Short mmCIF file of C-alpha atoms in Angstrom, two decimals:
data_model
loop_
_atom_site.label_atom_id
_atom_site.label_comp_id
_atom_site.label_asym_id
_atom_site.label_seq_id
_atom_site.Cartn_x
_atom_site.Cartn_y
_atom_site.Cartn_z
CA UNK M 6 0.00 0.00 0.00
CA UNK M 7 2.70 2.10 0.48
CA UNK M 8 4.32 2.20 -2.40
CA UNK M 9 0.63 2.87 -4.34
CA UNK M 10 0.33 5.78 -1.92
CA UNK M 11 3.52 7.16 -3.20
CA UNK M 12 2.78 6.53 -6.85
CA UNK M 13 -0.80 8.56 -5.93
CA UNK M 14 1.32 11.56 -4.22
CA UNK M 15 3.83 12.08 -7.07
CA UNK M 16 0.51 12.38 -9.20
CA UNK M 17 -0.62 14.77 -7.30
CA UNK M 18 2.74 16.68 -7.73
CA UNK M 19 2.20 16.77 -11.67
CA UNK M 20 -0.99 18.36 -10.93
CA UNK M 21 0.41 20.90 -8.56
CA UNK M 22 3.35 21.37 -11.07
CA UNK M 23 0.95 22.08 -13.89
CA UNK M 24 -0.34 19.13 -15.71
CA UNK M 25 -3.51 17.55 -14.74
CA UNK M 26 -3.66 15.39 -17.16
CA UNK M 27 -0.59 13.38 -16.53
CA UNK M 28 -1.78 13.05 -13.23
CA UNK M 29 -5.08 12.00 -14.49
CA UNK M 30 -3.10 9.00 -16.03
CA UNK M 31 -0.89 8.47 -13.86
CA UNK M 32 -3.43 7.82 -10.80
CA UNK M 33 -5.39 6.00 -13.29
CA UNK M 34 -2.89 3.28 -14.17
CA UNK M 35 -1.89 3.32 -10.31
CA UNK M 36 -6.00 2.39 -9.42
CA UNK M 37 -5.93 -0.24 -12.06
CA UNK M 38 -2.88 -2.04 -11.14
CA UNK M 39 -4.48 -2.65 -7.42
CA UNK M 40 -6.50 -5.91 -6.74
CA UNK M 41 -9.98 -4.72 -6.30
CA UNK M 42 -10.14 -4.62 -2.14
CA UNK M 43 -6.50 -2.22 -2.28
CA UNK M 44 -8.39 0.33 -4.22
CA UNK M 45 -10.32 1.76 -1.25
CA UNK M 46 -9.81 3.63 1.86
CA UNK M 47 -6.74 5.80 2.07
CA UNK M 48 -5.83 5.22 -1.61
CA UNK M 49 -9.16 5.72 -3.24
CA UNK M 50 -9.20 9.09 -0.56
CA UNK M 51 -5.92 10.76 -2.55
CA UNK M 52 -7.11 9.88 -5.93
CA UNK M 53 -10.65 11.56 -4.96
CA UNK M 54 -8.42 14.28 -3.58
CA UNK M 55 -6.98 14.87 -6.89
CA UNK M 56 -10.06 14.14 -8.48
CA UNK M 57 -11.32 17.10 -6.65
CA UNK M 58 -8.63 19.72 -7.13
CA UNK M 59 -8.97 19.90 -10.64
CA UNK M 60 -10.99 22.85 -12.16
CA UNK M 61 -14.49 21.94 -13.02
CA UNK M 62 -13.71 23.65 -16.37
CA UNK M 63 -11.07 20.27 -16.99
CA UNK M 64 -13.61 18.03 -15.71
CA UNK M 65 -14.76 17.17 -19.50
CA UNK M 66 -11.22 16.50 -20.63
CA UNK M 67 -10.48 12.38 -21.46
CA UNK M 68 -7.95 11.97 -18.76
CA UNK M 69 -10.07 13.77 -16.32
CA UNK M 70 -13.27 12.07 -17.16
CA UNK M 71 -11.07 8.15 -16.90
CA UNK M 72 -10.41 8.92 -13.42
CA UNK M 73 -14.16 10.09 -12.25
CA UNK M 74 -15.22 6.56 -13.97
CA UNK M 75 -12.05 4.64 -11.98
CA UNK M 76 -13.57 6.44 -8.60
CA UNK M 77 -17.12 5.71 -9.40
CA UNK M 78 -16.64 2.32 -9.15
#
């Protein structure tokens, strides 16, 4: 868990540097790599995190979009 919490934290640092996007994909592939019960608690709180500190304005870009649907399930 550790090491997916780190993967989820240097996301977040793309977005704070700038690119959302990357992020996005990065958290993305990070959520998909888990078994299904390691995607929740703590982890699945920093991706919603990130989720949640993007503009709404980005909210319809692909990336963006991949990791609502990722959360949502």
């Amino acid at each position: 868990m550790t090491r997916t919490l780190l993967h989820t934290d240097a996301a977040a640092c793309s977005h704070h540097d700038g690119d959302s996007e990357e992020a996005c994909r990065r958290t993305v592939a990070t959520l998909t790599a888990l078994p299904d019960d390691y995607g929740t608690g703590l982890v699945h709180r920093r991706a919603q995190d990130l989720y949640e500190a993007i503009p709404t304005q980005h909210h319809h870009e692909r990336a963006v979009r991949e990791l609502r649907n990722v959360l949502a399930v």
